[in-house]
mmCIF file of C-alpha atoms in Angstrom:
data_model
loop_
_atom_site.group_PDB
_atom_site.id
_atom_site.type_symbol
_atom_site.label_atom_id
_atom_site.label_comp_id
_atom_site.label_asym_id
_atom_site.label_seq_id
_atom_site.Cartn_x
_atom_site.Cartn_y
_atom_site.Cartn_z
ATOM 1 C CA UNK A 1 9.218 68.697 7.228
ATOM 2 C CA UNK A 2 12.270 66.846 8.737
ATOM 3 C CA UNK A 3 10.038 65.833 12.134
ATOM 4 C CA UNK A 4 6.952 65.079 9.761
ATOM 5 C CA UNK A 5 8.846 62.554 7.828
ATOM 6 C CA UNK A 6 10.375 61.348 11.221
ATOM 7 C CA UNK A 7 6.493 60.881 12.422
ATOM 8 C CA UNK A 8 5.497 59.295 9.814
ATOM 9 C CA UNK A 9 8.461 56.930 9.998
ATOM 10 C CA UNK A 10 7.619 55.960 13.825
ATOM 11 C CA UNK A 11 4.061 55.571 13.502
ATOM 12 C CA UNK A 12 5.154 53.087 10.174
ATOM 13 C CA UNK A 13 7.506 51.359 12.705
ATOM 14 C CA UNK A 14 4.327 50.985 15.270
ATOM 15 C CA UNK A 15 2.105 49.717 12.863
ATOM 16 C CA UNK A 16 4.850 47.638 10.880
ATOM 17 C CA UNK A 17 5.563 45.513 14.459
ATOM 18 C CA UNK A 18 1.722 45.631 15.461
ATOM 19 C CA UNK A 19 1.480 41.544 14.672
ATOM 20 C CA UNK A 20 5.624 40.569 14.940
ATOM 21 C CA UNK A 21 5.722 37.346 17.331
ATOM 22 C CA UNK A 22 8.069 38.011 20.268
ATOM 23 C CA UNK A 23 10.875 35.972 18.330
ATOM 24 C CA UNK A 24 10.765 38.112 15.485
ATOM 25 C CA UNK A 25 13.966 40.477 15.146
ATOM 26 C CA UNK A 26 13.713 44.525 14.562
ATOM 27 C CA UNK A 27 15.572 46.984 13.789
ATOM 28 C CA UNK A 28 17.645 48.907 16.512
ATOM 29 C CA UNK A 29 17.354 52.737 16.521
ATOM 30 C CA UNK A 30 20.283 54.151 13.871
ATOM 31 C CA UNK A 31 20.073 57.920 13.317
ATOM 32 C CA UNK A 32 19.413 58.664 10.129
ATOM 33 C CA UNK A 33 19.406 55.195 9.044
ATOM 34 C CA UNK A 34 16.216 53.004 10.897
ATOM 35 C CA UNK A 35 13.598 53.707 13.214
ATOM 36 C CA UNK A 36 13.829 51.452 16.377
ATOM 37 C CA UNK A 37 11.418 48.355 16.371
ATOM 38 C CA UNK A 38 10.917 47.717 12.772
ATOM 39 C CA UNK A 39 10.254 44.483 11.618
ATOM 40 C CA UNK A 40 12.724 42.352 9.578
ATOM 41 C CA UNK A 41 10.154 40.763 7.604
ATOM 42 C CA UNK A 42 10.278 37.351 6.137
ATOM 43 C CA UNK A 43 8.965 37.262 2.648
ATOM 44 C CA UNK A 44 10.212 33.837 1.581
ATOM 45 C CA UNK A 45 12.399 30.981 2.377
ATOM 46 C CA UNK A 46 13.472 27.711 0.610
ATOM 47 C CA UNK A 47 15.204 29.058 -2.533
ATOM 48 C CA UNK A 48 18.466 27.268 -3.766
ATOM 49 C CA UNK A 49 20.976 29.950 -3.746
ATOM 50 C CA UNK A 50 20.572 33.685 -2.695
ATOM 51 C CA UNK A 51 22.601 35.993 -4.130
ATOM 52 C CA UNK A 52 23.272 39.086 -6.312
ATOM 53 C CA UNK A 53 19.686 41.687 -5.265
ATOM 54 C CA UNK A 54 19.623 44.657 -7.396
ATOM 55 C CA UNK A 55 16.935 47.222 -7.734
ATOM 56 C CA UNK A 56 14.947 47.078 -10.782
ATOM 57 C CA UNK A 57 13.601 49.766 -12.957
ATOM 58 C CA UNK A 58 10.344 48.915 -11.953
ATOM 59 C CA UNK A 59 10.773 49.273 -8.134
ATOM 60 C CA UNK A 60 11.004 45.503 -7.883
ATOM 61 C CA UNK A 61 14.013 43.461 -6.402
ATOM 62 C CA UNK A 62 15.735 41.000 -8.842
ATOM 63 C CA UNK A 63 18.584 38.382 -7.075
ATOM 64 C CA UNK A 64 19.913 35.217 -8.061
ATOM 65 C CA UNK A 65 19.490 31.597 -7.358
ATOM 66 C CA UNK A 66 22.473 30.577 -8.294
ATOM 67 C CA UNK A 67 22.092 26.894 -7.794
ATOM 68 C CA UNK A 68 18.902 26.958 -9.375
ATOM 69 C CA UNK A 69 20.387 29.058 -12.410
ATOM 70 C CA UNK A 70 17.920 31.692 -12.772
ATOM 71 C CA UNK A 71 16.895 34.833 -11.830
ATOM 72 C CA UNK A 72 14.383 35.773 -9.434
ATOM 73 C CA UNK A 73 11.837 38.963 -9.077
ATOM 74 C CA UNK A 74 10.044 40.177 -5.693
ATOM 75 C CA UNK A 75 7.897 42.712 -6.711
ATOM 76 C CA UNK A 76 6.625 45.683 -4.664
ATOM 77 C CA UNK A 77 3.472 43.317 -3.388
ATOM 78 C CA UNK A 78 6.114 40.585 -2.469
ATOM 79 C CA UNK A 79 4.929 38.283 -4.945
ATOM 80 C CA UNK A 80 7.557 36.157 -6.047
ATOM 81 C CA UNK A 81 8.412 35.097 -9.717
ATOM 82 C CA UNK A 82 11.013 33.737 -12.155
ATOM 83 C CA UNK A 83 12.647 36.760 -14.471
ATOM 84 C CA UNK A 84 15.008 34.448 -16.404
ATOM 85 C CA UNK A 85 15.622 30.949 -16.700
ATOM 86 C CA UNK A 86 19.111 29.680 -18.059
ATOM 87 C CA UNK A 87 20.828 32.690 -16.327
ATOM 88 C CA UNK A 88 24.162 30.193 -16.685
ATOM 89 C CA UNK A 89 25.043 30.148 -12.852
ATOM 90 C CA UNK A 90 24.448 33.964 -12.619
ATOM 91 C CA UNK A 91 25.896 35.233 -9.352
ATOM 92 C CA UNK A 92 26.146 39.420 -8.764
ATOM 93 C CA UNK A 93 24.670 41.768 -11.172
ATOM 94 C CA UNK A 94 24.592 45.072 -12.358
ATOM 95 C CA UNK A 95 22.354 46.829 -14.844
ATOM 96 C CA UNK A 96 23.063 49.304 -17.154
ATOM 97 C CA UNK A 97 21.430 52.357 -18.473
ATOM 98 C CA UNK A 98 20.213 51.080 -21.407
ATOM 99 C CA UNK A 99 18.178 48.206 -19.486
ATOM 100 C CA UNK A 100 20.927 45.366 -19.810
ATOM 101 C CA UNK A 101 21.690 43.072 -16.928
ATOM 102 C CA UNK A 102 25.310 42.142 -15.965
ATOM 103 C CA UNK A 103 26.061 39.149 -14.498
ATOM 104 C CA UNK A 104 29.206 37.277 -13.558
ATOM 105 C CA UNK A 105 28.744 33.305 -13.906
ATOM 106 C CA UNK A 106 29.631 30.272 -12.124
ATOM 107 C CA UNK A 107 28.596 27.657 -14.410
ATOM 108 C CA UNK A 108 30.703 29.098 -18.228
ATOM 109 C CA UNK A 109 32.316 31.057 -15.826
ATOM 110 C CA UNK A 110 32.608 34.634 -17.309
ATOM 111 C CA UNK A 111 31.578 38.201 -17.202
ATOM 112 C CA UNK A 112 28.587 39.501 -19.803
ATOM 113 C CA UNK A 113 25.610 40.204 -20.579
ATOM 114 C CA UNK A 114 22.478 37.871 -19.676
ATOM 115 C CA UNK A 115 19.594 40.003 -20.061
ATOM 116 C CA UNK A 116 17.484 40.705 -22.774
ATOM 117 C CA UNK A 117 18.485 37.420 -24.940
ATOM 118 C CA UNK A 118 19.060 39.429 -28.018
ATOM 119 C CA UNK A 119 21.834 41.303 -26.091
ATOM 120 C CA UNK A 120 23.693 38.461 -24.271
ATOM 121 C CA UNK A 121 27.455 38.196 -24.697
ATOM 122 C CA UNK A 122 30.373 37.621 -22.899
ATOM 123 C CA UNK A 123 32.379 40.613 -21.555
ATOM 124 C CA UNK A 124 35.224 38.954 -20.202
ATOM 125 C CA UNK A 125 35.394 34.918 -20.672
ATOM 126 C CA UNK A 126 39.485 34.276 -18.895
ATOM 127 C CA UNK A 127 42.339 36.651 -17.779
ATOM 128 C CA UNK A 128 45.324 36.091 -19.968
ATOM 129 C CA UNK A 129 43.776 32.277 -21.013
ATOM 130 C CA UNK A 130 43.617 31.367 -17.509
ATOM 131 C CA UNK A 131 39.861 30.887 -16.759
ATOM 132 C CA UNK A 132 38.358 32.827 -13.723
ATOM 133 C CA UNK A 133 38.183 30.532 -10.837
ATOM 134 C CA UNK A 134 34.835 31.383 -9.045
ATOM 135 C CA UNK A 135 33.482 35.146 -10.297
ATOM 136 C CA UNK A 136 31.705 36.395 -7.441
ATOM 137 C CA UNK A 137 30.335 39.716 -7.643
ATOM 138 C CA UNK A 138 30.332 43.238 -9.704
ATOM 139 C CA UNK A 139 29.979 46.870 -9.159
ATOM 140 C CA UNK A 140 29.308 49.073 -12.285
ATOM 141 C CA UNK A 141 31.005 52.347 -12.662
ATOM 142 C CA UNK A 142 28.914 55.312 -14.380
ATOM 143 C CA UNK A 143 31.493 55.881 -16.925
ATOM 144 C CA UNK A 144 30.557 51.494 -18.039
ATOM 145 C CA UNK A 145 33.680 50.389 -16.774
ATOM 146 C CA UNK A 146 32.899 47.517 -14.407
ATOM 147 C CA UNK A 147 34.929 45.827 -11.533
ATOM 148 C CA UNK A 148 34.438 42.361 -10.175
ATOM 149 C CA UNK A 149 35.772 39.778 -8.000
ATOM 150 C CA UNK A 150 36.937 36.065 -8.413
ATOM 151 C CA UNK A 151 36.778 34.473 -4.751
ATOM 152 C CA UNK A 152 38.990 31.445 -6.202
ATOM 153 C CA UNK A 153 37.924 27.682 -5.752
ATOM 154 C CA UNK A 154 37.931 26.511 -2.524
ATOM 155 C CA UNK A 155 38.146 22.839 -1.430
ATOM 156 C CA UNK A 156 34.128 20.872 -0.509
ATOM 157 C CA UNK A 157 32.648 17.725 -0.330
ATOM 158 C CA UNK A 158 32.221 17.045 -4.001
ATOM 159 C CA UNK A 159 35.776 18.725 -5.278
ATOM 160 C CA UNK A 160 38.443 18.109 -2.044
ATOM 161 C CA UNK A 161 41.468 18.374 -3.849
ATOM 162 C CA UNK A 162 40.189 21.749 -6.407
ATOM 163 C CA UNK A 163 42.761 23.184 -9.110
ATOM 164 C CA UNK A 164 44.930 26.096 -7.586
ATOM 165 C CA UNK A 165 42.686 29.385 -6.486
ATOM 166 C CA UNK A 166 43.696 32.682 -8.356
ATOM 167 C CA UNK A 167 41.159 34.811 -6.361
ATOM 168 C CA UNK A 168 41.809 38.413 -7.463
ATOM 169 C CA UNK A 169 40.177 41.916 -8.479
ATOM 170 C CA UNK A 170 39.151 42.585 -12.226
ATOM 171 C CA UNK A 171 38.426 45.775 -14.136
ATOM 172 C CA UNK A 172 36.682 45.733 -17.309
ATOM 173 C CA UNK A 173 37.409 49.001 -18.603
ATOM 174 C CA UNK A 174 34.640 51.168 -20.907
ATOM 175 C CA UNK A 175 36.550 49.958 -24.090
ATOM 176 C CA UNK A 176 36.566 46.884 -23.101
ATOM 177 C CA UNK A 177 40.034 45.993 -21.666
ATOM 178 C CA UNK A 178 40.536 43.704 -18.979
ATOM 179 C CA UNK A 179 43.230 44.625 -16.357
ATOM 180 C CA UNK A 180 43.805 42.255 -12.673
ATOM 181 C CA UNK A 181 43.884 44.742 -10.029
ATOM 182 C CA UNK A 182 44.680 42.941 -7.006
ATOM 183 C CA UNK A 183 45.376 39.641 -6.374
ATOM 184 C CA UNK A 184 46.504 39.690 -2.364
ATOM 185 C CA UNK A 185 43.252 39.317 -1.056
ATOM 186 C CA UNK A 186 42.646 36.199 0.640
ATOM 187 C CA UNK A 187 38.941 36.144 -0.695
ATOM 188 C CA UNK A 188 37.650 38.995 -2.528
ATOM 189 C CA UNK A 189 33.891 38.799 -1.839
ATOM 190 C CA UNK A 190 31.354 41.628 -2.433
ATOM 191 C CA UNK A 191 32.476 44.774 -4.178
ATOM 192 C CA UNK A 192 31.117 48.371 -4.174
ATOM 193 C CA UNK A 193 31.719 52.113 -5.354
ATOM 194 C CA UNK A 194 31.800 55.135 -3.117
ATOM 195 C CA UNK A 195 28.837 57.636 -4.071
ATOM 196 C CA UNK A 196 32.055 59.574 -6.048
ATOM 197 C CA UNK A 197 33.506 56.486 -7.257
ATOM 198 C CA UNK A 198 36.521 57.970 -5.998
ATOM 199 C CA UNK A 199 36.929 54.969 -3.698
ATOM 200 C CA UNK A 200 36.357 50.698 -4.401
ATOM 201 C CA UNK A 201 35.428 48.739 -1.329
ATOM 202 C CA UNK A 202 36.303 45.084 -1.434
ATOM 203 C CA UNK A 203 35.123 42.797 1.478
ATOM 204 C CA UNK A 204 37.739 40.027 2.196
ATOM 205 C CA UNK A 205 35.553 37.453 3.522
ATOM 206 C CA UNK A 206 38.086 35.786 5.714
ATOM 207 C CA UNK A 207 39.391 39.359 7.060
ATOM 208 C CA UNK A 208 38.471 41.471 9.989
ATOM 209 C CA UNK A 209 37.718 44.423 7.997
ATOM 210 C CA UNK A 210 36.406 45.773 4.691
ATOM 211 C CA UNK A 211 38.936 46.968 2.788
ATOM 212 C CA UNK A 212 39.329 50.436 0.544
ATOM 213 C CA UNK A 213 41.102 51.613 -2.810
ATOM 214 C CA UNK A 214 41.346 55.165 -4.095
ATOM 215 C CA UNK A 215 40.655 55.035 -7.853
ATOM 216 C CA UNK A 216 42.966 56.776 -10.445
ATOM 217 C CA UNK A 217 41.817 57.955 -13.594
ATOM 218 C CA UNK A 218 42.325 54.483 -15.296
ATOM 219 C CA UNK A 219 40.017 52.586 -13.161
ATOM 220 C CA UNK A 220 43.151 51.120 -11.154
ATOM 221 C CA UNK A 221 43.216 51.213 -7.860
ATOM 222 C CA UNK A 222 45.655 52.167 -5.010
ATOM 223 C CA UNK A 223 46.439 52.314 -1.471
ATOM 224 C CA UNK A 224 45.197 49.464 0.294
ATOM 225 C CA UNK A 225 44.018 50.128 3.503
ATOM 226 C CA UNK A 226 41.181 48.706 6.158
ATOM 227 C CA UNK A 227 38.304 50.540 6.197
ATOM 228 C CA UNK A 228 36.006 49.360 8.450
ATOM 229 C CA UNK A 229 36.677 47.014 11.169
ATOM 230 C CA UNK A 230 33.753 44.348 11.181
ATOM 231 C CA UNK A 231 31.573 43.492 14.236
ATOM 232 C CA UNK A 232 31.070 39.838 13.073
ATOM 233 C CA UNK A 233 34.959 39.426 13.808
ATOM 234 C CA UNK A 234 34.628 35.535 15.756
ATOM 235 C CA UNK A 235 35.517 32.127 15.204
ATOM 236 C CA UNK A 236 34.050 29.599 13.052
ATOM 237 C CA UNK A 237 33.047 26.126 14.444
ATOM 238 C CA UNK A 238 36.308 24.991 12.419
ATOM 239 C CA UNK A 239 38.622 27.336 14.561
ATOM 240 C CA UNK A 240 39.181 29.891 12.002
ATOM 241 C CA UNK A 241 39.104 33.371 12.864
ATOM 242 C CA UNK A 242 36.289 35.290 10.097
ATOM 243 C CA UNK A 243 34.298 38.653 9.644
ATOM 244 C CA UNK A 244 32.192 36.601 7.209
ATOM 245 C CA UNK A 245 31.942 39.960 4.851
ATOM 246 C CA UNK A 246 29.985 39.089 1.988
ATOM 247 C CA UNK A 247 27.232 41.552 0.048
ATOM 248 C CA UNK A 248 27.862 45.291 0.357
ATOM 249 C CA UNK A 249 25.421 48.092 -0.130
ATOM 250 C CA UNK A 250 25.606 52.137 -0.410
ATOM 251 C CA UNK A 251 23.091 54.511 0.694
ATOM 252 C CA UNK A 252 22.362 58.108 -0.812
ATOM 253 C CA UNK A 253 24.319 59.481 2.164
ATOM 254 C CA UNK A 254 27.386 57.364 1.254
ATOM 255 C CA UNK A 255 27.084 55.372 3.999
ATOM 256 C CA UNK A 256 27.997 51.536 3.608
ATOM 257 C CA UNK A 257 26.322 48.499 4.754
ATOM 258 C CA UNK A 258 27.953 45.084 5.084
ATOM 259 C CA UNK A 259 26.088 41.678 5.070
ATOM 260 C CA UNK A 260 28.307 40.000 8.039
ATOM 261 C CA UNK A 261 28.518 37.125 10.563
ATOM 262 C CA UNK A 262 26.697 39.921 12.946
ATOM 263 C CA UNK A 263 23.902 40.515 10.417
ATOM 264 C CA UNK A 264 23.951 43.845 8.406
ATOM 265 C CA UNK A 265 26.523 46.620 9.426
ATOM 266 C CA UNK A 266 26.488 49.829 8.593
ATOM 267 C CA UNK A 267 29.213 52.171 7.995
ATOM 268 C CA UNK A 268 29.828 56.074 7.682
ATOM 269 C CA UNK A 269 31.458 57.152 4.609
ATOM 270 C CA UNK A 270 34.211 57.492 6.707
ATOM 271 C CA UNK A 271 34.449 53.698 8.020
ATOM 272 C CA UNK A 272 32.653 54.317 11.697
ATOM 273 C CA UNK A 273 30.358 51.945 12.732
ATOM 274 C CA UNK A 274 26.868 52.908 13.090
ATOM 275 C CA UNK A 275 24.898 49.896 14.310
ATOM 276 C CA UNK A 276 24.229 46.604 13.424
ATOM 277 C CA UNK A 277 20.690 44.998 11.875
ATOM 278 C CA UNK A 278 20.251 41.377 13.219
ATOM 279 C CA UNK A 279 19.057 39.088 10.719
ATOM 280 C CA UNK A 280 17.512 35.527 11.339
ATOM 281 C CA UNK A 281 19.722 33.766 8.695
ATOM 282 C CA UNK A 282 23.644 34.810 8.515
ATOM 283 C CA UNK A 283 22.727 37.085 5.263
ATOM 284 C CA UNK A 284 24.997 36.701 1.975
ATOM 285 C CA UNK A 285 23.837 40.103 -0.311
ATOM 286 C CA UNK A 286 22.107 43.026 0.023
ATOM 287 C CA UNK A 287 20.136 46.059 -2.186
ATOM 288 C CA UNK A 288 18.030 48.918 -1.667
ATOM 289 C CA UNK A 289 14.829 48.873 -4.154
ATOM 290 C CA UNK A 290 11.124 50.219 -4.139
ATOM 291 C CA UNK A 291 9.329 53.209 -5.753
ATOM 292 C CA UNK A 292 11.618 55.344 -2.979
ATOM 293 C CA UNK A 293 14.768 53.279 -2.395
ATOM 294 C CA UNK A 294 14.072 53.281 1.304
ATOM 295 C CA UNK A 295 13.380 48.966 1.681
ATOM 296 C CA UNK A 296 16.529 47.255 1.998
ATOM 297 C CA UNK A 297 16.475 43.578 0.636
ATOM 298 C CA UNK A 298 18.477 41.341 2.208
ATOM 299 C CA UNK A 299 18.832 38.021 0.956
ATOM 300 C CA UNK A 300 21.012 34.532 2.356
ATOM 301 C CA UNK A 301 20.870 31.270 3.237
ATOM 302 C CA UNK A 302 18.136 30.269 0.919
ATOM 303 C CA UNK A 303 15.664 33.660 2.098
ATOM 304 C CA UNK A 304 14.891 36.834 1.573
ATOM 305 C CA UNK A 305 14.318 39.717 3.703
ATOM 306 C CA UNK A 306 12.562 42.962 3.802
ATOM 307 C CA UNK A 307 13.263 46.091 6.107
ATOM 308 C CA UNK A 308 11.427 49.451 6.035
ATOM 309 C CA UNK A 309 14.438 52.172 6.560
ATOM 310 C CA UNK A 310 14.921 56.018 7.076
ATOM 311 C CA UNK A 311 18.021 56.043 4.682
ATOM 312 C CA UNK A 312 17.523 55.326 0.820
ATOM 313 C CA UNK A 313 19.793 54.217 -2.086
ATOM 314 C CA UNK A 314 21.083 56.124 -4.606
ATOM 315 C CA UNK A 315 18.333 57.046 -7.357
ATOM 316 C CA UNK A 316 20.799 56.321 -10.350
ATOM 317 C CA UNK A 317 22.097 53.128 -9.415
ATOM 318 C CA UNK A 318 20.651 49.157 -8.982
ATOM 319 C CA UNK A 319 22.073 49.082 -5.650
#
């Protein structure tokens, strides 16, 4: 059965690269997790924000365009259409089991439901009347407790001089508390669960490696250590040394990919390195989705991204 599926997956790979132009980028051989030579396939450029991919109940993809403050749907065929308008700056999402959509937002920036209408409310609006800075992404816990990141405000064109940054880790526990978890990250980016949730990963954008909690029985979180040190480790045209660790992603093998300066890393559960998945754009987010969880999306930079894999998500979970 094992060398069936593995046939079947190489003659997919053949026929999936049949027409790829001699530009286009494949995947490298990664045991267990891609066949060598499969396309990273182009579905769509030119949208105004990419963030945020989560598999839908349907087998479709939903991710945000944040700047165009909505939500967006690839379905199974690629087609591409609008799920929500008004989605208040929505940036990462979750969904839960009872069909509702997470999101933290940039514009009213807050935690809470945005998805169905009927259900939309706020789940966490300031920490202790400060008001979150820039809420970047969420992971949802199976017992509905849900953590999330603020990456602060940093300085740009349009705001030079911004209000000072309180980037930090949130937990919204089932009941509804609010507890900061961590606030000596430099920029808390993407955020994920181990396939126990025994363990939070948190990648620090500026840092050289993806960091790791263990998780006590209160949804706080403990020993800090690096977890896996990031191939995309280099220096920015500004001089600044970054791993540029963004989206993260968890297979049904508990390994952990990593949108990066390098493209997509993956991980073993236990923080080796397993290969790296060039993609044409530097990629900001990242989700498994499809009737079998085995196409990772990978969306940045204004486009999204298709890639035909041996390893699959996790069958209870968005991404």
């Amino acid at each position: 059965m094992v060398f069936k599926n593995l046939l079947a997956f190489s003659i997919s790979a053949l026929l999936y690269t049949g027409d790829a132009l001699a530009d286009d980028l494949v995947t490298p051989p990664i045991p267990g997790v891609a066949a060598g030579g499969v396309l990273v396939d182009l579905i769509k450029d030119g949208f105004n924000g990419t963030e945020g991919p989560i598999g839908y109940t349907d087998g479709s993809l939903l991710f945000t365009e944040t700047n165009a403050n909505k939500i967006v749907r690839i379905a199974p065929d690629d087609s591409v259409s609008t799920f929500l308008e008004k989605s208040n700056g929505a940036n990462g999402l979750a969904l839960t089991p009872a069909g509702e959509i997470v999101a933290v937002q940039t514009q009213k920036t807050q935690v809470g439901v945005v998805y169905p209408a009927d259900k939309k409310h706020a789940l966490a609006e300031n920490y202790q009347g400060t008001a979150f800075q820039r809420p970047n992404d969420l992971v949802r816990a199976s017992n509905g407790g849900i953590y999330f990141t603020d990456s602060g405000t940093r300085p740009s064109k349009e705001n030079p001089n911004p209000p000072p940054s309180h980037p930090g880790v949130y937990y919204i526990s089932p009941t509804g508390d609010l507890k900061q978890l961590a606030i000596d990250i430099e920029r808390p980016n993407g955020i994920q669960l181990s396939k126990d949730e025994k363990t939070l990963y948190v990648a620090n954008t500026p840092g050289e490696h993806v960091l790791a909690y263990d998780i006590a029985a209160d949804g706080s979180i403990q020993n800090r250590r690096n977890f896996a040190k990031l191939a995309g480790w280099q220096k920015g045209e500004d001089g600044k040394w970054s791993g540029g660790a963004d989206g993260l992603a968890l297979d049904d093998e508990g390994r952990l990919y990593v949108a990066s300066n390098a493209g997509v890393e993956i991980f073993s559960a236990k923080g080796d390195a397993l290969g790296v998945i060039e993609i044409p754009k530097k990629p900001q987010n990242l989700a498994f989705a499809g009737a079998s969880k085995n196409v990772l999306y990978v969306v940045g930079r204004g486009s999204a991204y298709k890639i035909l894999l041996l390893s699959r998500g996790i069958s209870s979970r968005a991404k």
